[in-house]
Short mmCIF file of C-alpha atoms and ligand atoms in Angstrom, two decimals:
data_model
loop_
_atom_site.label_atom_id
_atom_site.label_comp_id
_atom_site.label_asym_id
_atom_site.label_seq_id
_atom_site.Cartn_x
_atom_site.Cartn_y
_atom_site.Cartn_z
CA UNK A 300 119.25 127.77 128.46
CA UNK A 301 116.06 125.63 127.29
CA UNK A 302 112.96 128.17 126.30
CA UNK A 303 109.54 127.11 125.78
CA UNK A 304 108.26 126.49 122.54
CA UNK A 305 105.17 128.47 121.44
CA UNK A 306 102.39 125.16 120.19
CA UNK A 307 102.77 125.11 116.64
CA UNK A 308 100.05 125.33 113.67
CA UNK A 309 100.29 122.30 112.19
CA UNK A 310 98.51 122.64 108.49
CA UNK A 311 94.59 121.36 109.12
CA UNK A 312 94.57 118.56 106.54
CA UNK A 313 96.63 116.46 108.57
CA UNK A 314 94.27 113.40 109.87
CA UNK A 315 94.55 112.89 113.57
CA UNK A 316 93.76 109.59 113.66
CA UNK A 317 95.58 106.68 111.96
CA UNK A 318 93.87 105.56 109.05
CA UNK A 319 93.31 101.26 110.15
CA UNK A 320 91.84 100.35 112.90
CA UNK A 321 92.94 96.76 113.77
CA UNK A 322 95.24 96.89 117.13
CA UNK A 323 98.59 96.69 117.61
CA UNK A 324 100.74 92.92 117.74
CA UNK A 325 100.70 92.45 121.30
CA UNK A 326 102.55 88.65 121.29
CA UNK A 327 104.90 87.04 119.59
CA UNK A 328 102.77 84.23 117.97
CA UNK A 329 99.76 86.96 117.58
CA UNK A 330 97.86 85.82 114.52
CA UNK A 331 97.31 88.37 112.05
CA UNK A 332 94.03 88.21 110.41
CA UNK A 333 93.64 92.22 110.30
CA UNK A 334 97.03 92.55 107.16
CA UNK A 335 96.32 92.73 103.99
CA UNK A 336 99.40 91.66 103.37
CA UNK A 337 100.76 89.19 100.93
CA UNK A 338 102.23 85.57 101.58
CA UNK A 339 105.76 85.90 102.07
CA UNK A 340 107.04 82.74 101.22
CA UNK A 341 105.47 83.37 97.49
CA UNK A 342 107.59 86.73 97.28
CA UNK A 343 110.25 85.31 94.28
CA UNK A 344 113.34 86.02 96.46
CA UNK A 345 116.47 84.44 94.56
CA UNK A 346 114.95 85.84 91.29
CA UNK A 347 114.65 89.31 92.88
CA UNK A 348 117.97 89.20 94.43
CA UNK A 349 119.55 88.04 90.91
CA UNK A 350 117.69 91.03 88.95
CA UNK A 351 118.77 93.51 91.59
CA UNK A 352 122.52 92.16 90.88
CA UNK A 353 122.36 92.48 87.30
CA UNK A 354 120.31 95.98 87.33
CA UNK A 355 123.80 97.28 89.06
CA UNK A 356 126.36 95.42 87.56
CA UNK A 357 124.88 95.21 84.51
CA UNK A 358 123.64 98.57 83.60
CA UNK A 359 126.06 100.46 86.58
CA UNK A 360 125.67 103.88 86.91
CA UNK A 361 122.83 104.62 84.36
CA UNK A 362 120.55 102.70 86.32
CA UNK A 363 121.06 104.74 89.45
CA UNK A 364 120.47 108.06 87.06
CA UNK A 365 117.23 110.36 87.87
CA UNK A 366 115.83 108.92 84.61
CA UNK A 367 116.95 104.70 85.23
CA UNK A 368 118.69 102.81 82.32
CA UNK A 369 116.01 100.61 80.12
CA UNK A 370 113.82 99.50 83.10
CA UNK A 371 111.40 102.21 82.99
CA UNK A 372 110.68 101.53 79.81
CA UNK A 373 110.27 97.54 79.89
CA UNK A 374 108.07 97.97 82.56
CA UNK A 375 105.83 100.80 80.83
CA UNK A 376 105.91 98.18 78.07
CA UNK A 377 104.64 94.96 80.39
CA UNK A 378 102.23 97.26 81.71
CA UNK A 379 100.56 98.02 78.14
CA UNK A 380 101.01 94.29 77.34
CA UNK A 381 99.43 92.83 80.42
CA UNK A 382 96.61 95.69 80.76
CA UNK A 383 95.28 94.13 77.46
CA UNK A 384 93.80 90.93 79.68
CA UNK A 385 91.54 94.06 81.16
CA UNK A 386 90.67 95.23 77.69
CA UNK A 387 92.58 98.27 78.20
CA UNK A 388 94.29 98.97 75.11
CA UNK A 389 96.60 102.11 75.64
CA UNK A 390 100.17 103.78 74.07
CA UNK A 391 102.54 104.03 77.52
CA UNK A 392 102.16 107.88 77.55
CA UNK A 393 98.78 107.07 78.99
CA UNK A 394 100.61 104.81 81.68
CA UNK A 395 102.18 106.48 84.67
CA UNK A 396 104.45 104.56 87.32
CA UNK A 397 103.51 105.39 91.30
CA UNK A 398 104.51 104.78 94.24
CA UNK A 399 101.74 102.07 95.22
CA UNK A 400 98.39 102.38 93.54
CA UNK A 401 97.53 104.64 97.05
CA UNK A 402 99.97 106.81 95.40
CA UNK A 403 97.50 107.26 92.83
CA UNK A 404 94.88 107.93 94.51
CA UNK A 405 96.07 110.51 96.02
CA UNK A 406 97.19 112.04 92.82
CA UNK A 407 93.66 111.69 91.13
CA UNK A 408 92.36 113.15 94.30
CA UNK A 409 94.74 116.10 94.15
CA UNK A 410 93.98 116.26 90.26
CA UNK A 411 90.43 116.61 90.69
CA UNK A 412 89.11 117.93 93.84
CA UNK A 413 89.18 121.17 95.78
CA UNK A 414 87.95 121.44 99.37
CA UNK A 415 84.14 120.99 99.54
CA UNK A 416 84.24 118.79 96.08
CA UNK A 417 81.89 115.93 96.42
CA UNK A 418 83.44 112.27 96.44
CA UNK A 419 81.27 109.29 96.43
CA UNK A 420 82.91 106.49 97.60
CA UNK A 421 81.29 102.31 98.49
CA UNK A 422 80.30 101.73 101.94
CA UNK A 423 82.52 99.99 103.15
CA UNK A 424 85.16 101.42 101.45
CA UNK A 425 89.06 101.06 101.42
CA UNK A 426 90.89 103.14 104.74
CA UNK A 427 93.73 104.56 102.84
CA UNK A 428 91.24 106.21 100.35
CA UNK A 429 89.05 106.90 102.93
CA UNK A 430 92.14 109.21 104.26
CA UNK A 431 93.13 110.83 100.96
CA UNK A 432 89.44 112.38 100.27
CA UNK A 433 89.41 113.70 104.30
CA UNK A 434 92.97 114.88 103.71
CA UNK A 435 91.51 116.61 100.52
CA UNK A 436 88.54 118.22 102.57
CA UNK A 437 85.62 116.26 100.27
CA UNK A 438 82.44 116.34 101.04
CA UNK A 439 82.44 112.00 101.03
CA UNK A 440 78.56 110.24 100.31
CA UNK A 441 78.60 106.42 100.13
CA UNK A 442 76.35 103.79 99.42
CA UNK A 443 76.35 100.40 100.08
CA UNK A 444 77.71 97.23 98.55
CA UNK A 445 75.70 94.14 98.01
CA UNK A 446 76.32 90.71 96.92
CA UNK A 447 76.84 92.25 93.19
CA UNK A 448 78.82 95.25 93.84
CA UNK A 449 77.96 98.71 94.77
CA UNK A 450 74.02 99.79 94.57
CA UNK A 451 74.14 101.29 91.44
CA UNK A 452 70.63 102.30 91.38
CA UNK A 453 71.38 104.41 94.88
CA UNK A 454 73.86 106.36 92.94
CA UNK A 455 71.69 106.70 89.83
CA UNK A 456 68.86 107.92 92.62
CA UNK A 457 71.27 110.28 94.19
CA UNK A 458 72.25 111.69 90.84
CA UNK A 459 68.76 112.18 89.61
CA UNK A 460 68.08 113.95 92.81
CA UNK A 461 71.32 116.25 92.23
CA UNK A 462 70.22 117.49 89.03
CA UNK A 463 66.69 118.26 89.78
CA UNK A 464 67.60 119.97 93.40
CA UNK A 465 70.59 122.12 92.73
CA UNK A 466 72.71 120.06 94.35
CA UNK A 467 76.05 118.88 93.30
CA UNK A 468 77.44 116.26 91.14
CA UNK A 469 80.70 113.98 92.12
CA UNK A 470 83.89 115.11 91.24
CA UNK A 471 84.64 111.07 90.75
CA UNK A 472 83.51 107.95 92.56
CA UNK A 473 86.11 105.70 93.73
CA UNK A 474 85.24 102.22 93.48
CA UNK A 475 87.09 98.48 94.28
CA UNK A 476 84.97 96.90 91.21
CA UNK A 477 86.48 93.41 91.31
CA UNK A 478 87.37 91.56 94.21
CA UNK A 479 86.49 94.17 96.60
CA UNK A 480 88.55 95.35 100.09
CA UNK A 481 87.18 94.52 102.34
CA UNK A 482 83.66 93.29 100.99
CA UNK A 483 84.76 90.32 98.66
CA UNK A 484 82.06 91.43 96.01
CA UNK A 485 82.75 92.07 92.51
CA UNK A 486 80.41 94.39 90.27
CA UNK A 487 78.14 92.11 88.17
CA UNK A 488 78.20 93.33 84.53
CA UNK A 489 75.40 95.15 83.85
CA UNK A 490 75.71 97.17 86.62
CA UNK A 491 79.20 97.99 85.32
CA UNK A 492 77.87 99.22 82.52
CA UNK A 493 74.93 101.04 84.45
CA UNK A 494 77.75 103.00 86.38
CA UNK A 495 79.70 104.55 83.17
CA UNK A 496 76.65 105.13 81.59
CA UNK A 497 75.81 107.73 84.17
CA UNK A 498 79.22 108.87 84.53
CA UNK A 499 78.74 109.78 80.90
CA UNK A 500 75.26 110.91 81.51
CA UNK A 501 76.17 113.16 84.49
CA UNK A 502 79.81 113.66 83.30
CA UNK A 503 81.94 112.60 86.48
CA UNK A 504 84.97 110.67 86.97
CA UNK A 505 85.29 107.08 88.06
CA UNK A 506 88.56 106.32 89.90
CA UNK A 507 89.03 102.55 89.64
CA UNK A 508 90.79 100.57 91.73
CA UNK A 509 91.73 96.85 90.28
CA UNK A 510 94.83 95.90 92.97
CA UNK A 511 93.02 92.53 93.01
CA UNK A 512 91.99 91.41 89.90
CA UNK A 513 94.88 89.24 88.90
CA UNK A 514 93.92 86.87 92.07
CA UNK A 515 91.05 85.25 90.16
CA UNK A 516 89.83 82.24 91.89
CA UNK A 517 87.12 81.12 89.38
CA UNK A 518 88.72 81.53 85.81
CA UNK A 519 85.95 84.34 85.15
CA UNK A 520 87.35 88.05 83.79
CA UNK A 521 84.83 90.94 84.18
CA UNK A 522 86.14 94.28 81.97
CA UNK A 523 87.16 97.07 83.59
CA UNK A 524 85.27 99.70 83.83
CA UNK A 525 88.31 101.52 82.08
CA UNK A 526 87.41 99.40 79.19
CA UNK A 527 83.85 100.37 78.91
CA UNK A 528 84.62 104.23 79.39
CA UNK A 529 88.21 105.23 78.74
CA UNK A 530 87.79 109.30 78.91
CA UNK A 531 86.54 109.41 82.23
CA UNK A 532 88.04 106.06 84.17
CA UNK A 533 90.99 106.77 85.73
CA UNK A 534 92.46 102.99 86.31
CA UNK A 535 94.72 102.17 89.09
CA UNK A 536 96.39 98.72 89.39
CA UNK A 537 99.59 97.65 91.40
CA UNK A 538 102.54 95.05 92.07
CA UNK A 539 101.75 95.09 95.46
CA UNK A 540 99.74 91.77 95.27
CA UNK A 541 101.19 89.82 92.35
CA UNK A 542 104.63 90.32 92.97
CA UNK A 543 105.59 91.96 96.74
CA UNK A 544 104.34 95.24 98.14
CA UNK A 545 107.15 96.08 99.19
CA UNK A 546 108.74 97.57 95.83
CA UNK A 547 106.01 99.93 96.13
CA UNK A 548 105.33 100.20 92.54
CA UNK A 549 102.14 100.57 90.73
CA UNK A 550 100.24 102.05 87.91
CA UNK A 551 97.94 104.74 86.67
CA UNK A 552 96.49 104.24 83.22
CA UNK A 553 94.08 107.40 82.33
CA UNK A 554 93.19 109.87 79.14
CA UNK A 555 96.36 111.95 78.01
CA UNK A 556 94.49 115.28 79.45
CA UNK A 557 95.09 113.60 83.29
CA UNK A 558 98.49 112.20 82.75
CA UNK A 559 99.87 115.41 82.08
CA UNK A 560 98.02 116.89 84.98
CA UNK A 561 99.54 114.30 87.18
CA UNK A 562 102.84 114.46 85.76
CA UNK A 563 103.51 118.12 86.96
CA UNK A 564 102.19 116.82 90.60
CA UNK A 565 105.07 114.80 90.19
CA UNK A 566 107.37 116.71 91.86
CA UNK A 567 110.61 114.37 92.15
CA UNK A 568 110.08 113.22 88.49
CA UNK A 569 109.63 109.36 87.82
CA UNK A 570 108.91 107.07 90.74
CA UNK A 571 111.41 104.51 91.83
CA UNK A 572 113.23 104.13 88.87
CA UNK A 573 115.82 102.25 90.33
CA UNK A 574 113.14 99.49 91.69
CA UNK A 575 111.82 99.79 87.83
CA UNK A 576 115.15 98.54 86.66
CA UNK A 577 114.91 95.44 89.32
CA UNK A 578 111.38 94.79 88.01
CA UNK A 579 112.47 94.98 84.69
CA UNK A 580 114.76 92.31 84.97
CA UNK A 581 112.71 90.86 86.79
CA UNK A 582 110.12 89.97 84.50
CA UNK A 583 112.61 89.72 81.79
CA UNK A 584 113.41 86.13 83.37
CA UNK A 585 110.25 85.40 84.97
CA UNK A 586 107.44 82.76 84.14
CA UNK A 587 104.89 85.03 85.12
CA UNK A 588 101.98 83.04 84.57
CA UNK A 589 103.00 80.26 86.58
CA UNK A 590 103.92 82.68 89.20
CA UNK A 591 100.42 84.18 88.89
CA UNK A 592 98.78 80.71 88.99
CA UNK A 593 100.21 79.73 92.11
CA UNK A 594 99.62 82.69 93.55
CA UNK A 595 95.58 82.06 92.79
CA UNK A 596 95.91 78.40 93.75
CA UNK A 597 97.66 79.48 97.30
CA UNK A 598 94.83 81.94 98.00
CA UNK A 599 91.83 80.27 96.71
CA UNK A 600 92.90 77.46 99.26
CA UNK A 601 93.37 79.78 102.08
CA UNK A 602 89.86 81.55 101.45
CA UNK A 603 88.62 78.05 101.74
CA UNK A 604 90.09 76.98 104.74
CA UNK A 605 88.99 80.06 105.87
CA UNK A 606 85.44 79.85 105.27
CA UNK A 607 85.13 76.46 106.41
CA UNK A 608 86.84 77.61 109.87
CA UNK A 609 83.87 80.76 109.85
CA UNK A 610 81.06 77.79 109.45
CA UNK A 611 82.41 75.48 111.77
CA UNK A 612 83.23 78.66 114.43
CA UNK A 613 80.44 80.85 114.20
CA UNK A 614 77.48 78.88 112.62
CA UNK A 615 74.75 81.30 111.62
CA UNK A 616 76.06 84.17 113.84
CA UNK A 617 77.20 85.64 110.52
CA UNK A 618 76.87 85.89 107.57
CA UNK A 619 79.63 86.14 104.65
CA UNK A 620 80.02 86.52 100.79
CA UNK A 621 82.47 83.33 99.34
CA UNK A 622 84.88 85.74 97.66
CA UNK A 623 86.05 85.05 94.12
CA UNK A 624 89.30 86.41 94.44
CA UNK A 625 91.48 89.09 96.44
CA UNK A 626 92.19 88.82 99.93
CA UNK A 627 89.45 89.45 102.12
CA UNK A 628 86.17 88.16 103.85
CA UNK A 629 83.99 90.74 104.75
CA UNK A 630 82.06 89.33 108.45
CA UNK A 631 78.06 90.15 109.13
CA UNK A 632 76.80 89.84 112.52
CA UNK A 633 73.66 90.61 114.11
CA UNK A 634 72.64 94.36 113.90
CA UNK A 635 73.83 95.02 117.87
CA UNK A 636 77.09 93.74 117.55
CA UNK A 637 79.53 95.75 117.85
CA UNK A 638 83.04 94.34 116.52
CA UNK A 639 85.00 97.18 118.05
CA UNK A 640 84.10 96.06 121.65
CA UNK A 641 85.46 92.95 121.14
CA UNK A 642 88.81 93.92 119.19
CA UNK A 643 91.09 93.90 122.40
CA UNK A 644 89.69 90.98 123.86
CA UNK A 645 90.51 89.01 120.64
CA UNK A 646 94.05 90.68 120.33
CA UNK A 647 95.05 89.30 123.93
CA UNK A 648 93.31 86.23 122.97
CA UNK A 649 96.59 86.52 120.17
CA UNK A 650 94.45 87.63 116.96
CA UNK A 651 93.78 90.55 115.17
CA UNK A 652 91.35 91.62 113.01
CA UNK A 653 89.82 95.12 111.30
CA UNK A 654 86.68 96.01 112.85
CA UNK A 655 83.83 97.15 110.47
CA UNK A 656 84.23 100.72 111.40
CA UNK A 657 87.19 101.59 110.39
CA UNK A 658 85.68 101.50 106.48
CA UNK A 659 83.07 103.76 106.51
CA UNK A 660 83.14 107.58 106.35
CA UNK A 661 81.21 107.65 109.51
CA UNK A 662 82.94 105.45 111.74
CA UNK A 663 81.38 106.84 114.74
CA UNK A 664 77.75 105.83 113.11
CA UNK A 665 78.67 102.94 110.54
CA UNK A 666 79.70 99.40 110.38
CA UNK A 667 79.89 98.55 114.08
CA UNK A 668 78.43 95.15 112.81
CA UNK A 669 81.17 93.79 110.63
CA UNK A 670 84.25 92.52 110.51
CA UNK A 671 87.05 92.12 107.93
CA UNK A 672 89.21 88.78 108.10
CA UNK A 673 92.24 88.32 105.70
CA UNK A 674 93.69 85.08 104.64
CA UNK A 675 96.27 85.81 102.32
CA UNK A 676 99.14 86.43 105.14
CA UNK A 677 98.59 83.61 107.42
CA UNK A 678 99.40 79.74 107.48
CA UNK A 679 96.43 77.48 106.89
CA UNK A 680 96.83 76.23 110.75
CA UNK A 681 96.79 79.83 111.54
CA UNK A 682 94.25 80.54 109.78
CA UNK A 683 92.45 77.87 112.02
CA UNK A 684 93.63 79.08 115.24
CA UNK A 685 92.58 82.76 114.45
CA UNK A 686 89.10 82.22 113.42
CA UNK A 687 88.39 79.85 116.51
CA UNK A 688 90.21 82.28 119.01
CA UNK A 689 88.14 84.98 117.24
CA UNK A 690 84.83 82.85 117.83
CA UNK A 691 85.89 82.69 121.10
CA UNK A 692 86.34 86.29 121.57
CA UNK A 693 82.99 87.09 119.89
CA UNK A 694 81.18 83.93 122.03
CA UNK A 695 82.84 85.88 125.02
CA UNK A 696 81.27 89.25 124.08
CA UNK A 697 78.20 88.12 123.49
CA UNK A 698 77.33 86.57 126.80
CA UNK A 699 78.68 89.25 128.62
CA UNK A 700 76.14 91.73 126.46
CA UNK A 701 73.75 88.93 127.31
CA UNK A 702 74.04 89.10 130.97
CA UNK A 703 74.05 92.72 131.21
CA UNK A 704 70.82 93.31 129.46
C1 LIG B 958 91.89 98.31 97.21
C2 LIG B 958 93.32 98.60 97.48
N1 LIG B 958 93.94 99.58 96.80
C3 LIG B 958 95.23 99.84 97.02
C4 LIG B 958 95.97 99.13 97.95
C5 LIG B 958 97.39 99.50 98.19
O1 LIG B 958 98.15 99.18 97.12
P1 LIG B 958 99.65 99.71 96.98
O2 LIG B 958 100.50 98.83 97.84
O3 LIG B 958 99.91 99.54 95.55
O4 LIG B 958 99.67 101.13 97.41
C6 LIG B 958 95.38 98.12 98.67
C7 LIG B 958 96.17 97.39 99.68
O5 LIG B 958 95.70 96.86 100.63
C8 LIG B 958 94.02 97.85 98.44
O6 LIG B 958 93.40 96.91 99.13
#
């Protein structure tokens, strides 16, 4: 006998909307320009297939233990050792494994803030953390990015005019300092040092997310702002883009105080220990820095091709910043385009992209005018293709807006 089911209450915090906006593959040979993925054929497969042989046979049954065999540790270790290109100087208690550096996110987020906290976040800003402050009921203010980074002086403005009204200060402020997603930008220096100079001043958290600043195109380091301000930056880096995402490992690197906080959020003790014992190995064998360096040389060339395709394609219908490093470029068009009306028409076309929306915190109101493009999962002739198929889609748009005004 089959009995309706009373609707359930489903808890509140759950989004109802994905958190990407870029449309689903709808052919075979669809050209993705909306992932944000990383080049598969640089993925080191025979290495990773060797260190996942030896972190079984090798150390057996202690590696598949709640706690792992030596990996853990090695890679705690790396992490400590590599973090000091950053500046960040730290013991490994102060370094916690996640799942992903979004993993870590959301742990600083559940760390930190309690439904009607204030987060200030960039605008644009990255979807996924986007999704963890909703999720976490902020109260979410951005403020825009510019060819040097986030508008420092907006937030020192906002701040100024939180203390002298009443009204409240951030919890934290997430920021993509160096090789933002999906602006490009990186945070010139002195406004680095602007922003932890009022986090001091105002005493708020900056969560820092650096998943890109290994893919360096122009030999130039900036310090993190962990560097400049290691009791209140919460640092988040991963091996998403410099090995393969698909290990899902990253890190969190923060004062002692937050580790321990985010420790007992950990509720199935340490993250992926297994995959720690693979990485381990790993980069036991592995000439990293070459790896690294092609890495950069395969994406600086793509970005190129890239943004010679955008000039030849579009002309001045846009407008873009060159990025020096990451994944992304970051499209401008004309202040009544609207990217989202022309999203479909460029995924039958066989492309995809992110329209501009989709990284604000008011998608309904915001960023109707942009774009993001990536480069780093596609061919060089794709890359080609997409951007002229996407010119085409825009070219198509436009006239019809044309006509019917
Ligand atoms: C700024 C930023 N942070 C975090 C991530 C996700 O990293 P992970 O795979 O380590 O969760 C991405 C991936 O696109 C990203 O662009």
């Amino acid at each position: 006998m089959s009995t309706e089911l009373e609707p359930f209450s489903f808890a509140k915090r759950i989004p109802t909307t994905p958190s990407i906006g870029s449309t689903t593959v709808t052919k075979p040979d669809h050209i993705h320009l909306s992932f944000g993925f990383a080049a598969p054929h640089l993925f080191p497969i025979e290495l990773l297939s060797y260190a996942a042989a030896e972190a079984v046979t090798q150390q057996g049954r202690k590696a598949l233990q709640y706690s792992g065999a030596p990996g853990p540790g090695k890679v705690l270790a790396w992490i400590q050792n590599r973090s000091k290109l950053n500046d960040i100087h730290v013991d490994t208690d102060q370094i916690l494994v996640t799942y992903g550096s979004t993993q870590g996110i959301d742990l600083t987020t559940r760390i930190l803030v309690e439904p009607g906290d204030h987060v200030w976040v960039e605008a644009p800003s990255f979807f996924s953390a986007l999704q963890a402050f909703r999720v976490a009921e902020a109260t979410i203010t951005s403020f825009p990015i510019d060819e040097n980074g986030v508008r420092v002086d907006l937030i020192e403005e906002a701040l100024i005019d939180a203390r002298s009204n009443g009204k409240r200060i951030p919890k934290f402020l997430y920021t993509m300092p160096t090789y933002h997603n999906p602006g490009g930008v990186t945070l010139s220096i002195p406004r680095r040092k602007q922003l932890v100079r009022l986090a001091r001043e105002y005493n708020f958290f900056i969560l820092e997310d650096d998943a890109y600043s290994e893919l360096n195109f122009s030999g130039k380091r900036y310090p993190s702002l962990y560097s400049l301000f290691p009791e209140r930056v919460i640092y988040l880096n991963t091996f998403s883009k410099i090995i393969a995402p698909g290990l899902r490992l990253g890190w969190l690197i923060a004062d002692k105080s937050i580790l321990t906080k985010a420790r007992l959020l950990n509720l199935g003790g340490s993250i992926g220990v297994f995959t720690q014992e693979i990485v381990a190995k790993l980069l036991d064998e592995f000439p990293f820095q070459p790896h690294i360096e092609s890495l950069i040389a395969h994406y600086r060339r793509q970005s190129d091709v890239m943004a010679d395709a955008i000039r030849t394609d579009f002309g001045d219908h846009v407008t873009f910043h060159q990025p020096e490093g990451g994944f992304y470029i970051w499209l401008r068009f004309q202040d009544h385009v609207n990217t989202t009306e022309f999203l479909q028409d460029a995924a039958d076309r066989g492309v995809s992209f992110v329209d501009g929306r989709s990284f604000y915190v008011n998608a309904e109101a915001e960023g109707h005018s942009y774009l993001r493009l990536c480069f780093s999962y596609v061919s060089e002739d794709q890359i080609v293709r997409g951007v002229q198929k996407l010119a085409d889609a825009y070219f198509a748009y436009l006239s019809k807006t044309m006509s019917s005004t």
